Amino acid sequence: MSKIEATPGVDGVNGKAPATPATEIEVRNPASGELVGTVAIASAEDVAEATRALRRAQPAWEAIGPSGRKKWLLKLQDWVIDNAEELADAIQSETGKPRIDARIEIAFTVDQLGYWARNAAKFLADQSASPHTPLMRVKQLTTVYQPYQVVGVITPWNFPLAMGIADVVPALAAGAAVLHKPSEVTPLTPLVLQRGWSEIGAPAVLAVVSGAGATGAALIDNVDYVQFTGSVPTGRKIGVACAERMTPYSLELGGKDPAIVLADADLDRAAYGIAYGALVNGGQLCISIERVYVEAPVYDEFVGKLVAHVKELRQGQDDRSNSFDLGPLATAAQLQIVKRHVDEAIAAGATALTGGKPTGAGTFFEPTVLVDVDHSMSCITEETFGPTIPVVKVADEAEAVRLSNDSIFGLSASVWTGNRARGQRLARALNVGAVNINDSVINLFNPTIPHGGWGQSGTGYRWGGANGLRKYCRPKAITAPSLPTQKKEMLWFPYSPSKFGFMEAAMRAMSARGRRRFGPR
Ligand code: NAD
C-alpha cells in the first residue's frame, strides 16, 4: 500500500506550508509497524489562524442557505464515491483494519452526506409557535435557527473517516464552518477528505488541524461549539475547559455495552449478532458489545454457538484483499489494555474458551470469549475497546437487567428475545442511550434517532433528525405584532391599578382552575 503523502515540512492545517516551525507526528500501520505518513503538529497560533480564516468564510456559507450548501455536500458525496479506493487505502494504512471495515466507513459517509444535505432545509426552517394563551394571539411567534460560526470537532482513532463525518457533515449542513482535530493516531484520512473538499472547489469552511491534546486544547480556546468523541477522562477535561469559556459542548464518550440473551431468543441469530457487535472493527467501537448476560436455561447452548462462530473468524493484515474479518488493535497501548483485562480475568478464575492472547507481529489480539467472569473483574467494569466477549450466566431477566445497569457507563445495549413485548419492556428498563432489539450496532446507522450516552458515556446527543442540525445552531425567538398596534400596551407606564387589574383578571381566568379563575376564595 502506498505511503500517504502528507509530507514532512507541512504544518498542521490542511497540509499547507508551515507558519511556524512544528514537530511532526509519524503515522504507522499497526498491523506491520510500517511508517505510512507524517504530519506536522499545528501550534496554538496555527489553530487560531485557521479559526480566523473559517470565521471570514462562514457568513457566505450561512448566506447560501441549506439549498446552496446541499449542492456542495452532494458534490463531496460524488467525490467520496469516486475516490473510495484512495480513502479506503488511507483508512487501512493508519488503522490496519480489514478492507470491509474501511469500506463501511465510506458507505456511512455517503449515507450521512445524502441525509443531512437533503433534509437540512426542512430541519432548519423557521418554526411558528402557537401562543399558549388567547391573550397572546396578538403576537406572531417564530423560532429561527442561526448556526454557531465555527464548530470544533475532536475525534478518536477508531474510525478515521466516519467519526469526523458523523459531526462535520451535520455542522456544515447547519451553516457552521468546521475545524476538525482528528486523533494523532489517525491524522491522514481526514486530510484526504479535506483535500476532496478543496478539489470540488467548495468554500473554505472546513479545515483540519493535526496534533494531539495540546492542539485539541487550542481548538477549544477558539471555537464557538465543541463536539467531542473520545474517552471519559479526556471528555471530562474538555467539559471543564468549555465550562470555563461558556462554550457549549457535546461529549460522546466510552461504553461497556451489555447484551442480554433471553431463553426464548433465536440463539443462532444471537450468537452471530453478538459476535459481530462485539468484534466488528476489532471491538474498537464505542457501542461494541462488551458484556453478555445469558439466561441459565440456554447458557451452554448459546456459549457453544458463540465460541464455534468466533473460532471461524479470520484475523490478519488485509490490505486490499477483502479476506479478513478482524485486524489489529490501533495502538500498542490499546493492545496492553486488552491484554491486561484478559490476564486479570484469567488470574481471578475466568477461562478463555477461544483466544486469550496477542498473536503474531503488530498489535493483533485473538478474538476471545471469556466465561466464569464476574463484576469484580476489569473485563466487566472497565471499557476494553478490543476483541473480547465476556459471558455471564444469569438466573433470569431481572438479574440480567440488574447486572446490565451495574455500570458507570450507559451508551447502548442489546436484547435478544423471541417476544416483542418483552424486548420493548427490557429496552425501557436499561439505563442506556440506545437499545437494539435482536440486533447490534444498527442504531449507529440511523441518524433519525438520537445517539448519546447516559451516565459517564457522555452528555448531549449526536443526531436525532432535526435536533442533529439544530444543536449546531442558536435558536432565536422572534415576536411580532399580528394585529395593528396601539400607541401603548396596557402594562406600559404609567402603572394603572385598573388596567393591570383587567390584565390580571384575564390571565387568571385563562389559566387558573375552578372558582379561583374569578379570584381568591
Ligand atoms: P482520547 O480521549 O484519548 O482522544 C480523543 C481525542 O481527544 C483525540 O483527538 C485527542 O488528541 C484529543 N485530546 C486529548 N486530550 C485533549 C485535550 N486535553 N483537549 C482537547 N483534545 C484532547 O480517545 P481515543 O483513545 O482517541 O479514543 C477511544 C475512546 O473514544 C474510547 O473511550 C471510546 O469509547 C471513545 N469513543 C466514543 C464514541 C461515541 O460515539 N460515544 C465513538 C468512538 C469512540
XYZ file of C-alpha atoms and ligand atoms in Angstrom:
565
model
C 0.000 0.000 0.000
C 1.419 3.390 -0.908
C 2.530 5.889 1.682
C 0.171 8.811 2.271
C 1.814 11.980 1.035
C 1.095 14.328 3.888
C 4.730 15.243 3.507
C 7.230 16.278 6.165
C 7.525 20.028 6.401
C 3.827 20.767 6.119
C 2.191 22.481 9.041
C -0.846 21.167 10.813
C -3.541 22.969 8.822
C -4.837 21.273 5.666
C -1.308 20.118 4.830
C -0.079 23.601 3.871
C 3.386 25.191 4.308
C 4.297 25.908 7.927
C 3.576 29.282 9.506
C 5.723 28.315 12.455
C 8.256 25.516 12.941
C 6.352 22.412 14.023
C 7.191 18.985 15.255
C 5.888 16.011 13.331
C 3.733 13.012 14.045
C 4.847 9.742 12.473
C 1.899 7.582 11.460
C 2.395 3.825 11.402
C 0.314 0.888 10.248
C -0.298 -1.062 13.464
C -0.519 -4.343 11.552
C 3.066 -4.074 10.314
C 4.708 -1.152 12.079
C 5.398 0.378 8.642
C 5.740 4.175 8.515
C 2.834 5.313 6.335
C 2.959 9.082 6.645
C 3.934 12.090 8.669
C 2.045 15.230 9.577
C 3.242 18.312 11.362
C 1.619 19.417 14.579
C -0.465 22.584 14.461
C 0.651 25.121 17.055
C -1.806 27.204 19.080
C -1.202 30.087 16.661
C -1.839 27.816 13.638
C -5.161 26.814 15.206
C -6.076 30.435 15.940
C -5.236 31.466 12.369
C -7.210 28.542 10.911
C -10.203 29.623 13.023
C -9.886 33.243 11.888
C -9.919 32.086 8.258
C -13.028 29.984 8.922
C -14.743 32.976 10.519
C -14.070 35.010 7.387
C -15.579 32.305 5.149
C -18.578 31.333 7.290
C -21.011 34.251 6.676
C -21.178 33.493 2.947
C -21.665 29.785 3.744
C -24.556 30.623 6.050
C -25.984 33.055 3.500
C -26.288 30.494 0.688
C -28.773 28.626 2.862
C -29.476 24.903 3.090
C -30.130 24.531 -0.626
C -26.813 26.178 -1.557
C -24.974 24.004 0.951
C -26.768 20.907 -0.298
C -25.066 21.330 -3.682
C -21.609 21.291 -2.082
C -22.354 18.395 0.231
C -23.646 16.308 -2.667
C -20.576 17.253 -4.728
C -18.469 15.982 -1.866
C -20.574 12.827 -1.855
C -19.722 12.344 -5.560
C -16.044 12.902 -4.761
C -16.121 10.353 -1.928
C -17.694 7.739 -4.208
C -15.179 8.469 -6.977
C -12.227 8.364 -4.575
C -13.366 5.494 -2.373
C -10.290 3.378 -3.063
C -7.909 6.135 -2.010
C -9.933 6.787 1.131
C -10.037 3.087 1.994
C -6.261 2.857 1.461
C -5.733 5.788 3.801
C -8.011 4.320 6.480
C -6.323 0.941 6.305
C -2.830 2.392 6.254
C -3.237 4.067 9.641
C -5.510 1.532 11.382
C -4.615 -1.827 9.816
C -8.338 -2.659 9.801
C -9.910 -5.063 7.262
C -10.860 -3.622 3.875
C -14.568 -4.143 4.574
C -14.351 -2.200 7.847
C -12.723 0.647 5.886
C -15.388 0.408 3.184
C -18.129 0.574 5.852
C -16.745 3.995 6.809
C -17.069 5.160 3.223
C -20.597 3.772 2.813
C -21.524 5.527 6.080
C -20.027 8.777 4.766
C -22.054 8.619 1.563
C -25.198 7.944 3.589
C -24.579 10.816 6.036
C -23.845 13.318 3.262
C -27.067 12.413 1.472
C -29.227 12.512 4.585
C -28.098 15.845 6.033
C -27.808 17.564 2.641
C -31.333 16.583 1.626
C -33.032 17.293 4.957
C -31.309 20.480 6.119
C -33.857 22.851 4.582
C -36.695 21.101 6.399
C -34.816 20.831 9.711
C -33.661 24.460 9.731
C -36.895 26.055 8.546
C -38.343 28.778 10.765
C -40.943 27.390 13.120
C -44.083 29.245 14.124
C -45.387 28.517 17.584
C -48.993 28.802 18.712
C -49.434 31.248 21.586
C -50.001 29.386 24.848
C -52.968 31.586 25.796
C -55.643 33.521 23.871
C -54.179 36.713 25.351
C -51.092 36.218 23.184
C -52.975 35.724 19.938
C -51.981 39.285 19.097
C -48.425 38.010 18.591
C -46.790 36.066 15.818
C -44.197 33.762 17.454
C -41.284 32.368 15.465
C -38.191 30.314 16.289
C -35.283 30.682 13.884
C -32.071 28.626 13.891
C -28.825 30.500 13.383
C -25.612 28.476 13.240
C -22.634 28.872 15.507
C -19.928 30.404 13.412
C -17.189 27.804 13.994
C -17.854 24.316 15.336
C -14.813 22.400 16.615
C -14.905 18.635 16.158
C -12.404 16.458 18.060
C -12.347 12.762 17.191
C -10.688 9.476 18.236
C -8.806 6.921 16.135
C -11.239 4.040 15.730
C -12.940 5.362 12.558
C -10.611 7.939 10.984
C -13.206 8.923 8.375
C -16.587 8.108 9.903
C -16.005 9.648 13.345
C -15.324 13.027 11.764
C -18.105 12.694 9.210
C -20.709 11.962 11.890
C -20.349 15.526 13.192
C -18.571 17.507 10.470
C -21.362 16.920 7.941
C -24.324 17.977 10.102
C -22.378 21.010 11.356
C -21.610 22.088 7.775
C -25.206 21.422 6.732
C -26.351 23.641 9.612
C -24.335 26.538 8.153
C -21.362 26.494 10.524
C -17.722 26.395 9.477
C -15.888 23.395 10.922
C -12.462 22.983 12.449
C -11.666 19.270 12.771
C -8.920 17.934 15.045
C -8.610 14.206 14.403
C -6.705 11.782 16.599
C -2.934 11.990 16.436
C -3.015 8.212 15.793
C -5.023 8.568 12.568
C -4.490 12.072 11.139
C -4.097 11.073 7.466
C -7.595 10.138 6.298
C -9.226 13.447 7.357
C -6.584 15.246 5.273
C -7.601 13.194 2.221
C -11.227 14.210 2.788
C -10.248 17.832 3.305
C -8.338 17.686 0.004
C -11.566 16.423 -1.601
C -13.427 19.438 -0.202
C -10.841 21.721 -1.805
C -10.780 19.790 -5.093
C -14.524 20.204 -5.631
C -13.973 23.949 -5.166
C -16.139 24.243 -2.071
C -15.954 27.364 0.137
C -13.111 27.276 2.662
C -15.334 26.372 5.609
C -13.672 23.074 6.509
C -10.182 22.957 7.997
C -8.282 20.084 9.570
C -5.671 20.688 12.255
C -3.295 17.866 13.133
C -1.873 17.222 16.560
C -2.536 15.681 19.959
C -4.049 17.043 23.184
C -2.415 20.470 23.005
C -3.841 21.073 19.528
C -7.273 19.930 20.770
C -6.988 22.298 23.734
C -6.108 25.159 21.366
C -9.198 24.341 19.309
C -11.370 24.716 22.417
C -9.820 28.144 23.022
C -11.030 29.338 19.616
C -14.303 27.756 18.517
C -17.945 28.517 19.383
C -19.169 24.932 19.939
C -17.227 21.756 20.743
C -18.333 18.309 19.603
C -16.043 15.733 21.196
C -15.822 11.988 20.737
C -13.305 10.066 22.812
C -12.529 8.697 26.243
C -14.159 9.633 29.546
C -11.007 11.194 31.095
C -10.429 13.449 28.083
C -14.144 14.242 27.859
C -14.120 15.410 31.459
C -11.192 17.779 30.760
C -12.989 19.135 27.717
C -16.185 19.719 29.685
C -14.223 21.721 32.264
C -12.387 23.756 29.597
C -15.674 24.514 27.815
C -17.426 25.473 31.054
C -14.683 27.997 31.823
C -15.278 29.657 28.459
C -19.085 29.209 28.494
C -18.649 27.338 25.213
C -21.457 24.856 24.580
C -20.349 21.270 24.042
C -21.484 17.734 23.486
C -19.496 14.663 24.598
C -19.715 11.176 23.074
C -17.628 9.025 25.406
C -16.868 5.426 26.261
C -19.125 2.464 26.822
C -19.410 -1.022 28.272
C -22.424 -2.178 26.358
C -24.331 -5.191 27.666
C -26.172 -7.758 25.557
C -28.970 -9.758 27.191
C -29.833 -13.167 25.746
C -33.190 -14.451 26.987
C -34.174 -18.100 26.928
C -36.744 -17.504 24.170
C -34.188 -15.958 21.757
C -33.147 -17.307 18.371
C -29.771 -18.487 19.660
C -28.118 -18.717 16.240
C -29.007 -15.108 15.453
C -27.952 -14.035 18.947
C -24.560 -15.751 18.612
C -23.877 -14.286 15.145
C -25.188 -10.843 16.062
C -23.320 -10.649 19.357
C -20.059 -11.849 17.777
C -20.450 -9.101 15.165
C -21.443 -6.435 17.680
C -18.508 -7.324 19.935
C -15.815 -7.849 17.306
C -16.595 -5.506 14.398
C -13.673 -3.157 13.832
C -11.694 -5.411 16.185
C -14.011 -4.427 19.049
C -12.848 -0.816 18.736
C -16.303 0.676 18.555
C -17.920 2.864 21.192
C -21.107 0.779 21.078
C -19.245 -2.518 20.915
C -20.850 -5.299 22.976
C -18.523 -5.751 25.954
C -20.607 -7.920 28.321
C -23.126 -10.683 27.612
C -25.730 -11.898 30.121
C -27.404 -15.194 29.212
C -30.384 -16.806 30.946
C -29.317 -20.063 32.566
C -31.515 -22.499 30.555
C -29.814 -21.542 27.265
C -26.376 -20.579 28.573
C -24.485 -23.718 27.472
C -26.110 -23.865 24.058
C -25.530 -20.145 23.413
C -21.888 -20.249 24.531
C -21.272 -23.291 22.296
C -22.663 -21.466 19.258
C -20.790 -18.247 20.060
C -17.426 -19.977 20.503
C -17.883 -22.033 17.322
C -18.605 -18.859 15.332
C -15.742 -16.838 16.839
C -13.342 -19.680 16.006
C -14.320 -19.336 12.320
C -13.251 -15.690 12.123
C -10.196 -14.762 10.071
C -7.701 -12.301 11.512
C -4.779 -10.719 9.685
C -3.363 -7.821 7.689
C -5.956 -7.413 4.986
C -4.787 -4.542 2.755
C -6.947 -4.750 -0.373
C -7.666 -8.488 -0.186
C -11.123 -8.271 1.442
C -10.360 -11.588 3.081
C -10.109 -10.937 6.824
C -12.764 -10.248 9.451
C -10.519 -8.757 12.113
C -7.371 -6.680 12.089
C -5.059 -5.475 14.847
C -5.677 -3.025 17.671
C -4.971 0.519 16.524
C -2.189 1.150 19.037
C 0.253 -0.757 21.258
C -1.325 0.970 24.286
C -4.747 -0.393 23.310
C -3.261 -3.887 22.977
C -1.924 -3.593 26.530
C -5.380 -2.649 27.880
C -6.972 -5.665 26.202
C -4.192 -7.989 27.413
C -4.474 -6.685 30.979
C -8.236 -7.217 31.077
C -7.904 -10.794 29.821
C -4.887 -11.642 32.009
C -6.535 -10.217 35.134
C -9.748 -12.138 34.430
C -7.907 -15.431 33.932
C -5.814 -14.846 37.061
C -9.083 -14.353 39.002
C -10.597 -17.600 37.745
C -12.055 -16.853 34.305
C -11.493 -19.118 31.304
C -10.836 -18.156 27.677
C -12.816 -20.682 25.624
C -11.157 -19.330 22.498
C -8.427 -16.716 22.000
C -6.888 -15.069 25.040
C -3.540 -13.722 23.864
C -1.693 -11.412 21.468
C -0.701 -13.028 18.238
C 1.901 -12.519 15.520
C 3.612 -9.240 14.751
C 1.904 -5.890 15.112
C -0.839 -5.288 17.650
C -3.093 -8.283 16.984
C -5.044 -9.854 19.846
C -7.030 -13.022 19.237
C -10.825 -12.726 19.296
C -11.607 -14.007 22.770
C -14.623 -15.484 24.562
C -14.304 -15.354 28.353
C -16.530 -17.290 30.758
C -16.667 -17.534 34.563
C -16.335 -13.753 34.760
C -17.982 -11.504 37.338
C -18.427 -7.865 38.279
C -15.205 -7.741 40.311
C -13.128 -8.071 37.135
C -11.746 -5.244 34.974
C -13.035 -7.003 31.827
C -16.563 -6.279 33.115
C -16.154 -2.935 34.863
C -13.739 -1.029 32.553
C -14.092 -0.255 28.871
C -11.923 -2.759 26.970
C -12.285 -1.481 23.382
C -10.939 -4.719 21.970
C -11.920 -8.162 20.638
C -13.172 -9.734 23.870
C -16.595 -11.173 24.754
C -17.067 -11.842 28.469
C -20.169 -14.007 29.052
C -22.070 -14.235 32.355
C -24.777 -16.786 33.259
C -27.841 -15.171 34.937
C -30.847 -16.728 36.664
C -33.468 -14.617 34.910
C -34.198 -11.364 33.128
C -34.362 -9.404 36.399
C -30.773 -10.373 37.190
C -29.743 -9.576 33.616
C -31.205 -6.062 33.904
C -29.685 -5.514 37.354
C -26.198 -6.506 36.176
C -26.520 -4.582 32.898
C -27.329 -1.445 34.881
C -24.417 -2.048 37.261
C -22.001 0.165 35.306
C -20.757 3.722 35.258
C -21.392 3.678 31.504
C -24.707 3.866 29.668
C -24.064 4.100 25.952
C -26.154 1.345 24.385
C -27.335 -2.244 24.834
C -28.984 -5.091 23.006
C -31.747 -7.504 23.986
C -32.196 -10.856 22.247
C -35.639 -12.406 22.625
C -38.403 -14.077 20.626
C -41.028 -11.957 22.385
C -41.522 -8.424 21.042
C -43.284 -7.088 24.146
C -40.558 -8.492 26.394
C -37.914 -6.844 24.216
C -39.657 -3.480 24.486
C -40.102 -3.859 28.234
C -36.431 -4.659 28.827
C -35.327 -1.874 26.484
C -37.143 0.597 28.733
C -35.565 -0.872 31.882
C -31.945 -0.406 30.760
C -30.021 2.742 31.748
C -28.547 3.454 28.330
C -28.975 5.883 25.447
C -29.973 3.264 22.861
C -31.184 -0.338 22.746
C -31.161 -2.649 19.739
C -33.672 -5.488 19.966
C -32.418 -8.632 18.213
C -29.617 -6.669 16.574
C -26.351 -4.952 17.370
C -24.725 -1.685 16.232
C -27.616 -0.807 13.928
C -28.689 2.305 15.851
C -25.483 3.947 14.609
C -26.737 3.702 11.038
C -29.939 5.596 11.835
C -29.360 9.345 12.140
C -33.087 9.973 12.573
C -32.793 8.751 16.176
C -30.507 10.285 18.824
C -27.105 8.825 19.608
C -25.851 9.714 23.053
C -24.704 8.246 26.306
C -26.213 8.118 29.765
C -24.060 8.185 32.881
C -20.376 8.623 32.117
C -20.903 7.730 28.460
C -21.486 11.354 27.650
C -23.622 14.410 27.693
C -25.551 15.910 24.823
C -26.669 13.988 21.765
C -25.469 13.414 18.253
C -28.165 13.320 15.538
C -31.847 12.637 16.127
C -33.329 14.070 12.929
C -33.830 17.840 13.156
C -32.014 18.002 16.505
C -28.860 16.782 14.760
C -28.669 20.118 12.913
C -30.336 22.403 15.417
C -27.719 21.533 18.040
C -25.207 23.444 15.891
C -27.485 26.480 15.900
C -28.543 29.024 18.461
C -32.324 29.148 18.483
C -33.646 32.672 18.383
C -37.183 33.609 19.412
C -38.854 36.432 17.462
C -42.150 38.040 18.443
C -44.010 40.400 16.120
C -47.469 42.014 16.337
C -50.054 40.083 14.388
C -52.603 42.935 14.578
C -52.287 46.704 14.095
C -50.634 48.198 17.198
C -51.779 50.949 19.606
C -49.543 53.736 20.863
C -49.236 51.940 24.210
C -49.673 48.417 25.598
C -51.807 48.070 28.717
C -48.871 47.237 31.005
C -46.664 50.113 29.914
C -46.026 53.148 32.103
C -47.632 54.854 33.861
C -48.862 51.964 36.007
C -52.596 51.920 36.493
C -54.305 49.577 39.009
C -57.423 49.368 36.867
C -55.625 48.465 33.647
C -53.366 45.980 35.450
C -56.390 44.584 37.319
C -58.077 43.864 33.996
C -54.975 42.052 32.687
C -54.509 40.135 35.917
C -58.126 39.004 35.875
C -57.875 37.908 32.244
C -54.643 35.913 32.830
C -56.118 34.248 35.912
C -59.381 33.436 34.128
C -57.476 31.676 31.347
C -55.007 29.658 33.389
C -56.406 29.025 36.886
C -58.939 26.308 37.666
C -62.391 26.157 39.246
C -63.739 29.167 41.127
C -60.214 30.623 41.511
C -60.479 31.710 37.907
C -62.596 34.559 39.255
C -60.402 35.449 42.295
C -59.390 34.179 45.728
C -61.944 32.052 47.602
P -8.946 10.094 23.659
O -9.898 10.660 24.641
O -7.608 9.704 24.131
O -8.702 11.128 22.468
C -9.769 11.623 21.694
C -9.349 12.919 21.039
O -9.154 13.914 22.034
C -8.045 12.842 20.261
O -8.190 13.576 19.067
C -7.060 13.518 21.194
O -5.945 14.081 20.545
C -7.929 14.594 21.803
N -7.464 15.133 23.080
C -6.714 14.530 24.035
N -6.540 15.365 25.083
C -7.192 16.513 24.795
C -7.385 17.743 25.485
N -6.888 17.955 26.700
N -8.120 18.707 24.888
C -8.655 18.506 23.672
N -8.489 17.369 22.960
C -7.768 16.374 23.522
O -9.717 8.878 22.982
P -9.137 7.805 21.956
O -8.232 6.893 22.719
O -8.634 8.502 20.749
O -10.466 7.023 21.510
C -11.013 5.955 22.219
C -12.185 6.400 23.059
O -13.164 7.026 22.255
C -12.881 5.249 23.741
O -13.135 5.559 25.091
C -14.204 5.130 23.002
O -15.239 4.579 23.722
C -14.462 6.537 22.628
N -15.393 6.628 21.502
C -16.686 7.023 21.747
C -17.618 7.086 20.705
C -19.044 7.543 20.935
O -19.723 7.898 19.982
N -19.541 7.537 22.157
C -17.217 6.742 19.424
C -15.907 6.319 19.217
C -15.007 6.269 20.264
